[in-house]
Amino acid sequence: MNAPSFGDLGGSMDAHRQTLLTVLTILELLILLVVLLRWFDRRYGLRGTGRRIRRGIAGAGRGLAAPVVGFLRLRRGTRVVRERFAGPGPVPAARAAIVSARLALAERDDFWPHLVLLGPNEPGVRLAGAGADVPPPAAESAWRVTAPRVWRARRPLPPASGPGVDDPLPIAVGVRARELIMLDFARCPGIVSVHGAPTPVGRLVSALVAQLAALTDGQGVQRVIVAAEPCDALGTTGVDCLPLPAALAALSQRAAAPAGRTVLVCRRPDPPTAAQLAALVAHDPGLLVLVAGYLPGSRWRLRVDLAGRVVAPELLLDADSTPLVRHRRSRRQAPPAAGPAPAWAEEDPPGSAVIAGVSSVPAEPAATDTPQPPVAPAPAGPPRPARSTSPPANDDLIELPHDGQRPMARSGVEAPGPAGDR
């Protein structure tokens, strides 16, 4: 076989000129791409850019799915609230869980249940107390440990006795997963501050007032006073509407001979009034103050964001209050609330918190733009009869066990107080 001549090779290349030009162009583009990728990798990093792109795509997907997920979560939470409040309501079951857990603690009075989880299955409780050595339940009790500071019932619990001033006062504050979250307000050291975005705060406080008013008929609360006038729009039986000075005068008379449990609901007071409230709760173990707005010195502080999420790290509380508020508003027609807060309104300014459903008088203007000094927390009241000793004043925070978990954050300007020291 004869080797091809240069003339034959030139003719062949001339015949396939277009194909050869296409191949050479592709090779040049590949070389340029390799050079560009090497430069980009040295300058920015290919792996980091890939991770950022994946995160961006995932974030866009979550943003598109957020309305659907939020709607489904709201429907599920509303169904949970409706099921728990059907029939006798969640209070008897929560009281039975708290009383049974107290008995299971035996002689350990440095730990106590302060939060109840009511779901479709067995109820659960969360324990408060100093230190990480959480005691296990008694062997003969109906409880078992399922998580740090969390007990679950293994069998039905016996009903609790009739309510009294020293008995549990569980109030629903929100929903998490498929469980209704209830706080034992009887363990509160006197003042509860609900603060955050103004509109969700007002709606949550209104829902709490409705639950407290439902317990005035021999269910553990003697009187509920709302310090706002007029408040005819509230439409809740068992609620007395008084101006704040008149409410303070009534509470001062009660302090001389305290009897039963009284709840005062008000907006954020000025420093002198806050100090007067602290003195009243120090001398009256049956007085509970619910403040709509941030109050320095309050040991229970529930923060509510624009989405209705209520958080209190010191109480191990993280729940969604929107289903609870929606359930209450659907059962009773409420007056039109104020316009929705803007997206940047993460915190209510002094005097702007409004109790939903209550036509309140305008707040007095602040005398200064500087932050108000914190009010000293009221000293603990007399010990509960059922407990031989009260927890130490400085050992009343809920601390996670020292097992490598992330420590709990603390909110507020002062060290928060106990999950209950009264």
Short mmCIF file of C-alpha atoms in Angstrom, two decimals:
data_model
loop_
_atom_site.label_atom_id
_atom_site.label_comp_id
_atom_site.label_asym_id
_atom_site.label_seq_id
_atom_site.Cartn_x
_atom_site.Cartn_y
_atom_site.Cartn_z
CA MET A 1 0.00 0.00 0.00
CA ASN A 2 1.35 3.37 -1.10
CA ALA A 3 1.63 6.21 1.48
CA PRO A 4 -0.68 9.19 0.76
CA SER A 5 0.99 12.12 -0.83
CA PHE A 6 0.79 15.69 0.40
CA GLY A 7 -1.55 16.48 -2.41
CA ASP A 8 -3.97 13.75 -1.34
CA LEU A 9 -3.75 14.93 2.33
CA GLY A 10 -4.45 18.50 1.34
CA GLY A 11 -7.42 17.46 -0.74
CA SER A 12 -8.83 15.40 2.12
CA MET A 13 -8.46 18.31 4.54
CA ASP A 14 -10.04 20.64 2.04
CA ALA A 15 -12.98 18.26 1.68
CA HIS A 16 -13.48 18.06 5.48
CA ARG A 17 -12.67 21.67 6.26
CA GLN A 18 -15.91 22.37 8.19
CA THR A 19 -15.51 19.35 10.45
CA LEU A 20 -11.91 20.20 11.27
CA LEU A 21 -12.79 23.82 12.09
CA THR A 22 -15.58 22.63 14.43
CA VAL A 23 -13.23 20.26 16.28
CA LEU A 24 -10.56 22.92 16.68
CA THR A 25 -13.12 25.41 17.98
CA ILE A 26 -14.37 22.92 20.57
CA LEU A 27 -10.79 22.22 21.70
CA GLU A 28 -10.09 25.93 22.09
CA LEU A 29 -13.27 26.42 24.12
CA LEU A 30 -12.37 23.48 26.39
CA ILE A 31 -8.90 24.92 26.98
CA LEU A 32 -10.37 28.32 27.82
CA LEU A 33 -12.92 26.68 30.15
CA VAL A 34 -10.18 24.77 32.01
CA VAL A 35 -8.13 27.92 32.41
CA LEU A 36 -11.18 29.86 33.64
CA LEU A 37 -12.13 27.13 36.13
CA ARG A 38 -8.61 26.98 37.54
CA TRP A 39 -8.59 30.73 37.99
CA PHE A 40 -12.04 30.71 39.61
CA ASP A 41 -11.04 27.87 41.92
CA ARG A 42 -7.94 29.74 43.09
CA ARG A 43 -9.89 32.98 43.53
CA TYR A 44 -13.25 31.85 44.99
CA GLY A 45 -13.24 28.07 45.41
CA LEU A 46 -15.45 25.70 43.46
CA ARG A 47 -16.69 23.70 46.45
CA GLY A 48 -17.70 26.75 48.44
CA THR A 49 -19.50 28.20 45.45
CA GLY A 50 -21.33 24.92 44.93
CA ARG A 51 -22.43 24.88 48.57
CA ARG A 52 -23.67 28.46 48.31
CA ILE A 53 -25.62 27.65 45.17
CA ARG A 54 -27.20 24.61 46.82
CA ARG A 55 -28.12 26.63 49.89
CA GLY A 56 -29.63 29.33 47.71
CA ILE A 57 -31.75 26.83 45.80
CA ALA A 58 -32.83 25.14 49.04
CA GLY A 59 -33.70 28.51 50.61
CA ALA A 60 -35.74 29.50 47.57
CA GLY A 61 -37.59 26.19 47.79
CA ARG A 62 -38.32 26.67 51.47
CA GLY A 63 -39.51 30.20 50.82
CA LEU A 64 -41.91 29.00 48.13
CA ALA A 65 -43.19 26.19 50.36
CA ALA A 66 -43.40 28.31 53.53
CA PRO A 67 -47.02 29.51 53.01
CA VAL A 68 -48.24 25.95 52.43
CA VAL A 69 -46.26 24.58 55.38
CA GLY A 70 -47.50 27.40 57.63
CA PHE A 71 -51.10 26.78 56.63
CA LEU A 72 -50.83 23.06 57.30
CA ARG A 73 -49.11 23.68 60.64
CA LEU A 74 -51.81 26.14 61.64
CA ARG A 75 -54.57 23.67 60.75
CA ARG A 76 -52.86 20.93 62.74
CA GLY A 77 -52.33 23.21 65.73
CA THR A 78 -55.93 24.43 65.66
CA ARG A 79 -57.13 20.84 65.58
CA VAL A 80 -54.92 20.02 68.58
CA VAL A 81 -56.33 22.98 70.56
CA ARG A 82 -59.90 22.09 69.61
CA GLU A 83 -59.45 18.47 70.69
CA ARG A 84 -57.79 19.38 74.00
CA PHE A 85 -60.41 21.99 74.91
CA ALA A 86 -63.34 19.70 74.09
CA GLY A 87 -65.35 18.32 77.00
CA PRO A 88 -63.96 19.22 80.43
CA GLY A 89 -60.97 20.94 78.84
CA PRO A 90 -57.26 20.45 79.42
CA VAL A 91 -57.06 21.87 82.96
CA PRO A 92 -58.16 18.71 84.88
CA ALA A 93 -55.73 16.50 82.95
CA ALA A 94 -52.88 19.00 83.44
CA ARG A 95 -53.60 19.28 87.16
CA ALA A 96 -53.62 15.51 87.50
CA ALA A 97 -50.24 15.29 85.74
CA ILE A 98 -48.65 17.96 87.95
CA VAL A 99 -49.97 16.45 91.20
CA SER A 100 -48.90 12.94 90.19
CA ALA A 101 -45.42 14.13 89.20
CA ARG A 102 -45.05 15.93 92.54
CA LEU A 103 -45.83 12.69 94.36
CA ALA A 104 -43.34 10.81 92.16
CA LEU A 105 -40.59 13.20 93.26
CA ALA A 106 -41.01 11.86 96.80
CA GLU A 107 -38.94 13.95 99.23
CA ARG A 108 -37.09 16.00 96.59
CA ASP A 109 -38.54 19.47 96.97
CA ASP A 110 -35.70 21.11 95.01
CA PHE A 111 -37.31 19.94 91.74
CA TRP A 112 -40.89 20.41 90.64
CA PRO A 113 -43.04 20.12 87.48
CA HIS A 114 -43.79 23.48 85.91
CA LEU A 115 -44.87 22.65 82.35
CA VAL A 116 -47.34 20.06 81.01
CA LEU A 117 -47.37 18.48 77.55
CA LEU A 118 -50.83 17.24 76.55
CA GLY A 119 -50.83 15.22 73.34
CA PRO A 120 -52.87 12.44 71.77
CA ASN A 121 -51.05 9.83 73.86
CA GLU A 122 -49.75 9.91 77.41
CA PRO A 123 -49.20 13.33 79.06
CA GLY A 124 -45.75 14.61 79.90
CA VAL A 125 -44.22 17.09 82.32
CA ARG A 126 -41.02 19.11 82.36
CA LEU A 127 -39.14 19.61 85.59
CA ALA A 128 -37.57 22.77 86.97
CA GLY A 129 -34.91 22.96 89.62
CA ALA A 130 -31.30 23.73 90.34
CA GLY A 131 -28.47 21.51 89.23
CA ALA A 132 -28.19 18.68 86.75
CA ASP A 133 -28.96 15.76 89.08
CA VAL A 134 -32.61 15.46 88.08
CA PRO A 135 -34.12 12.76 90.29
CA PRO A 136 -35.78 9.78 88.58
CA PRO A 137 -39.44 9.11 89.32
CA ALA A 138 -40.33 6.70 92.06
CA ALA A 139 -40.35 3.09 90.91
CA GLU A 140 -44.00 2.59 91.83
CA SER A 141 -45.13 5.78 90.10
CA ALA A 142 -46.76 6.10 86.70
CA TRP A 143 -43.85 8.05 85.20
CA ARG A 144 -40.79 7.25 83.16
CA VAL A 145 -37.91 9.42 81.93
CA THR A 146 -37.97 10.02 78.16
CA ALA A 147 -35.59 13.01 77.84
CA PRO A 148 -33.56 15.29 80.12
CA ARG A 149 -36.05 16.91 82.51
CA VAL A 150 -39.00 15.32 80.70
CA TRP A 151 -41.25 12.62 82.18
CA ARG A 152 -43.98 10.69 80.40
CA ALA A 153 -46.86 8.85 82.02
CA ARG A 154 -47.00 5.10 81.49
CA ARG A 155 -50.66 4.69 82.47
CA PRO A 156 -53.75 6.83 83.14
CA LEU A 157 -53.34 9.23 86.05
CA PRO A 158 -55.80 9.61 88.94
CA PRO A 159 -57.74 12.89 88.97
CA ALA A 160 -56.51 15.69 91.20
CA SER A 161 -58.45 17.04 94.15
CA GLY A 162 -60.41 20.29 94.11
CA PRO A 163 -58.43 23.43 93.26
CA GLY A 164 -57.11 25.69 95.99
CA VAL A 165 -54.74 28.62 96.32
CA ASP A 166 -51.71 26.33 96.52
CA ASP A 167 -52.84 23.91 93.80
CA PRO A 168 -51.66 23.96 90.16
CA LEU A 169 -52.95 26.62 87.80
CA PRO A 170 -52.12 25.26 84.31
CA ILE A 171 -52.77 27.73 81.48
CA ALA A 172 -52.30 26.89 77.79
CA VAL A 173 -49.74 29.12 76.06
CA GLY A 174 -49.31 27.41 72.68
CA VAL A 175 -48.87 24.27 70.62
CA ARG A 176 -45.72 22.37 69.69
CA ALA A 177 -45.90 19.43 67.27
CA ARG A 178 -49.12 17.64 68.31
CA GLU A 179 -49.05 18.69 71.96
CA LEU A 180 -50.72 21.50 73.87
CA ILE A 181 -48.19 23.32 76.08
CA MET A 182 -49.50 24.45 79.48
CA LEU A 183 -47.58 26.46 82.08
CA ASP A 184 -48.33 26.14 85.78
CA PHE A 185 -48.90 29.80 86.63
CA ALA A 186 -49.14 28.89 90.31
CA ARG A 187 -45.35 28.43 90.19
CA CYS A 188 -44.78 31.94 88.87
CA PRO A 189 -42.93 34.25 91.29
CA GLY A 190 -45.65 36.90 91.07
CA ILE A 191 -45.21 38.78 87.76
CA VAL A 192 -45.44 37.42 84.20
CA SER A 193 -44.28 39.69 81.39
CA VAL A 194 -45.53 38.97 77.85
CA HIS A 195 -43.61 41.13 75.38
CA GLY A 196 -42.56 41.25 71.75
CA ALA A 197 -44.51 42.23 68.64
CA PRO A 198 -47.52 44.30 69.84
CA THR A 199 -50.34 42.61 67.93
CA PRO A 200 -49.41 38.97 68.75
CA VAL A 201 -48.71 39.99 72.35
CA GLY A 202 -52.16 41.54 72.74
CA ARG A 203 -53.86 38.50 71.25
CA LEU A 204 -51.96 36.05 73.44
CA VAL A 205 -52.68 38.07 76.59
CA SER A 206 -56.35 38.17 75.63
CA ALA A 207 -56.36 34.36 75.25
CA LEU A 208 -54.69 33.99 78.66
CA VAL A 209 -57.27 36.29 80.24
CA ALA A 210 -60.10 34.22 78.75
CA GLN A 211 -58.63 31.03 80.25
CA LEU A 212 -58.12 32.65 83.65
CA ALA A 213 -61.66 34.01 83.62
CA ALA A 214 -62.99 30.51 82.89
CA LEU A 215 -61.33 29.32 86.13
CA THR A 216 -63.07 31.89 88.36
CA ASP A 217 -66.06 29.62 88.96
CA GLY A 218 -64.49 27.65 91.80
CA GLN A 219 -61.67 26.39 89.58
CA GLY A 220 -58.70 28.00 91.29
CA VAL A 221 -59.08 31.74 90.56
CA GLN A 222 -61.12 33.99 92.81
CA ARG A 223 -60.95 37.20 90.79
CA VAL A 224 -59.51 38.53 87.51
CA ILE A 225 -58.94 42.29 87.28
CA VAL A 226 -58.19 43.95 83.94
CA ALA A 227 -56.65 47.37 84.51
CA ALA A 228 -58.19 49.12 81.51
CA GLU A 229 -61.27 51.28 81.21
CA PRO A 230 -63.57 50.95 79.41
CA CYS A 231 -63.30 47.29 78.45
CA ASP A 232 -66.89 46.42 77.60
CA ALA A 233 -65.68 44.84 74.37
CA LEU A 234 -63.99 42.03 76.28
CA GLY A 235 -67.31 40.30 76.88
CA THR A 236 -65.89 37.77 79.31
CA THR A 237 -67.68 36.85 82.49
CA GLY A 238 -65.62 36.72 85.66
CA VAL A 239 -63.52 39.77 84.73
CA ASP A 240 -63.57 43.06 86.63
CA CYS A 241 -62.50 46.11 84.62
CA LEU A 242 -60.94 48.86 86.72
CA PRO A 243 -58.51 51.72 86.15
CA LEU A 244 -55.03 50.85 87.33
CA PRO A 245 -55.14 53.14 90.43
CA ALA A 246 -58.44 51.59 91.53
CA ALA A 247 -57.06 48.09 90.90
CA LEU A 248 -53.97 48.86 93.00
CA ALA A 249 -56.17 50.17 95.80
CA ALA A 250 -58.24 46.98 95.75
CA LEU A 251 -55.10 44.85 95.80
CA SER A 252 -53.70 46.88 98.71
CA GLN A 253 -56.86 46.18 100.71
CA ARG A 254 -56.60 42.52 99.81
CA ALA A 255 -52.98 42.40 100.99
CA ALA A 256 -54.16 43.02 104.55
CA ALA A 257 -56.09 39.71 104.51
CA PRO A 258 -55.19 37.70 101.38
CA ALA A 259 -57.61 34.95 100.44
CA GLY A 260 -57.81 32.92 97.25
CA ARG A 261 -55.96 33.71 94.05
CA THR A 262 -56.36 37.05 92.28
CA VAL A 263 -54.97 37.90 88.84
CA LEU A 264 -54.24 41.45 87.71
CA VAL A 265 -53.83 42.10 83.98
CA CYS A 266 -52.35 45.43 82.92
CA ARG A 267 -50.11 47.13 80.42
CA ARG A 268 -46.49 47.93 81.16
CA PRO A 269 -46.51 50.19 84.23
CA ASP A 270 -44.13 53.01 85.04
CA PRO A 271 -41.26 52.33 87.51
CA PRO A 272 -43.11 53.54 90.66
CA THR A 273 -46.15 51.42 89.82
CA ALA A 274 -43.93 48.45 89.00
CA ALA A 275 -42.24 48.78 92.38
CA GLN A 276 -45.67 48.90 94.05
CA LEU A 277 -46.71 45.72 92.21
CA ALA A 278 -43.49 44.02 93.29
CA ALA A 279 -44.22 44.91 96.91
CA LEU A 280 -47.79 43.60 96.62
CA VAL A 281 -46.80 40.23 95.17
CA ALA A 282 -44.09 39.91 97.84
CA HIS A 283 -46.68 40.10 100.62
CA ASP A 284 -49.53 38.28 98.87
CA PRO A 285 -48.73 34.71 97.71
CA GLY A 286 -52.13 34.49 96.01
CA LEU A 287 -51.58 37.49 93.72
CA LEU A 288 -50.52 37.00 90.10
CA VAL A 289 -49.75 39.95 87.78
CA LEU A 290 -49.89 39.52 84.00
CA VAL A 291 -48.23 42.42 82.17
CA ALA A 292 -48.73 43.04 78.44
CA GLY A 293 -45.32 44.49 77.62
CA TYR A 294 -41.72 44.10 78.72
CA LEU A 295 -41.23 44.71 82.43
CA PRO A 296 -37.69 44.67 83.86
CA GLY A 297 -37.53 42.60 87.01
CA SER A 298 -40.23 40.11 86.03
CA ARG A 299 -38.87 36.60 86.37
CA TRP A 300 -41.19 34.96 83.86
CA ARG A 301 -40.81 36.67 80.50
CA LEU A 302 -42.64 35.23 77.49
CA ARG A 303 -41.43 36.73 74.21
CA VAL A 304 -43.77 36.58 71.20
CA ASP A 305 -42.56 37.29 67.67
CA LEU A 306 -44.55 38.42 64.63
CA ALA A 307 -45.34 34.82 63.68
CA GLY A 308 -46.90 34.12 67.09
CA ARG A 309 -44.06 31.98 68.40
CA VAL A 310 -43.74 32.29 72.17
CA VAL A 311 -40.31 31.58 73.65
CA ALA A 312 -38.98 31.50 77.22
CA PRO A 313 -35.56 29.77 77.33
CA GLU A 314 -35.45 29.80 81.14
CA LEU A 315 -38.69 27.80 81.20
CA LEU A 316 -37.69 25.45 78.35
CA LEU A 317 -40.67 26.88 76.46
CA ASP A 318 -40.87 27.14 72.68
CA ALA A 319 -44.39 26.95 71.24
CA ASP A 320 -46.72 28.44 68.63
CA SER A 321 -49.49 30.58 70.14
CA THR A 322 -51.31 31.26 66.86
CA PRO A 323 -53.57 28.14 66.99
CA LEU A 324 -54.58 29.02 70.55
CA VAL A 325 -55.45 32.59 69.57
CA ARG A 326 -57.31 31.48 66.44
CA HIS A 327 -59.35 28.97 68.46
CA ARG A 328 -60.39 31.61 70.98
CA ARG A 329 -61.26 34.18 68.30
CA SER A 330 -63.32 31.66 66.37
CA ARG A 331 -65.38 30.80 69.46
CA ARG A 332 -66.22 34.42 70.20
CA GLN A 333 -66.41 37.31 67.77
CA ALA A 334 -63.67 39.72 68.77
CA PRO A 335 -63.57 43.43 67.90
CA PRO A 336 -61.33 44.46 65.04
CA ALA A 337 -57.76 44.61 66.25
CA ALA A 338 -55.21 47.22 65.37
CA GLY A 339 -53.50 47.04 62.02
CA PRO A 340 -50.75 44.46 61.63
CA ALA A 341 -47.37 45.47 62.93
CA PRO A 342 -44.72 46.22 60.31
CA ALA A 343 -42.07 43.64 59.63
CA TRP A 344 -39.49 45.59 61.62
CA ALA A 345 -41.66 45.86 64.77
CA GLU A 346 -39.95 43.09 66.70
CA GLU A 347 -40.43 44.78 70.07
CA ASP A 348 -43.19 46.91 71.48
CA PRO A 349 -42.17 50.41 72.64
CA PRO A 350 -42.95 51.45 76.22
CA GLY A 351 -46.67 51.96 76.80
CA SER A 352 -47.74 50.64 73.39
CA ALA A 353 -48.81 47.11 74.37
CA VAL A 354 -52.57 46.70 74.05
CA ILE A 355 -54.62 43.89 75.47
CA ALA A 356 -56.63 42.50 72.57
CA GLY A 357 -60.36 42.91 73.05
CA VAL A 358 -59.93 45.66 75.65
CA SER A 359 -60.44 49.31 74.85
CA SER A 360 -57.68 50.74 76.98
CA VAL A 361 -56.87 54.33 77.81
CA PRO A 362 -53.83 55.84 76.07
CA ALA A 363 -50.53 55.17 77.74
CA GLU A 364 -48.82 58.01 79.50
CA PRO A 365 -45.83 59.37 77.56
CA ALA A 366 -42.48 58.29 78.87
CA ALA A 367 -40.60 60.98 80.77
CA THR A 368 -37.31 60.11 79.13
CA ASP A 369 -36.02 58.22 76.15
CA THR A 370 -33.43 56.35 78.16
CA PRO A 371 -34.22 52.78 79.20
CA GLN A 372 -35.98 52.47 82.52
CA PRO A 373 -33.94 51.04 85.39
CA PRO A 374 -34.77 47.45 86.29
CA VAL A 375 -37.09 46.87 89.20
CA ALA A 376 -35.72 44.65 91.91
CA PRO A 377 -37.53 41.29 91.94
CA ALA A 378 -39.87 40.76 94.82
CA PRO A 379 -38.68 38.43 97.56
CA ALA A 380 -40.19 35.03 97.69
CA GLY A 381 -43.44 34.67 99.57
CA PRO A 382 -44.04 32.20 102.38
CA PRO A 383 -43.30 28.57 101.54
CA ARG A 384 -46.02 26.35 100.23
CA PRO A 385 -47.62 24.14 102.90
CA ALA A 386 -46.90 20.96 100.97
CA ARG A 387 -43.18 21.69 100.83
CA SER A 388 -40.92 21.59 103.84
CA THR A 389 -38.38 24.02 102.41
CA SER A 390 -38.32 26.42 99.48
CA PRO A 391 -35.62 26.31 96.80
CA PRO A 392 -32.62 28.57 97.33
CA ALA A 393 -33.03 32.00 95.80
CA ASN A 394 -29.95 31.66 93.58
CA ASP A 395 -30.42 28.03 92.58
CA ASP A 396 -33.81 28.33 90.97
CA LEU A 397 -32.86 28.49 87.30
CA ILE A 398 -33.55 25.63 84.97
CA GLU A 399 -30.17 24.35 83.79
CA LEU A 400 -29.64 21.64 81.24
CA PRO A 401 -27.56 18.65 82.35
CA HIS A 402 -23.80 19.01 81.83
CA ASP A 403 -23.65 16.44 79.07
CA GLY A 404 -22.26 18.53 76.26
CA GLN A 405 -25.51 20.09 75.22
CA ARG A 406 -25.75 23.76 74.38
CA PRO A 407 -26.37 25.83 77.52
CA MET A 408 -29.68 27.63 77.74
CA ALA A 409 -29.67 31.32 76.87
CA ARG A 410 -30.97 33.84 79.32
CA SER A 411 -33.05 36.83 78.38
CA GLY A 412 -33.60 40.19 80.02
CA VAL A 413 -31.42 42.58 81.86
CA GLU A 414 -31.55 40.71 85.15
CA ALA A 415 -30.89 37.14 86.06
CA PRO A 416 -34.28 35.42 85.66
CA GLY A 417 -35.81 33.87 88.68
CA PRO A 418 -37.15 30.43 89.33
CA ALA A 419 -39.72 28.52 87.43
CA GLY A 420 -41.51 28.84 90.73
CA ASP A 421 -40.46 30.00 94.14
CA ARG A 422 -43.80 30.62 95.76
#
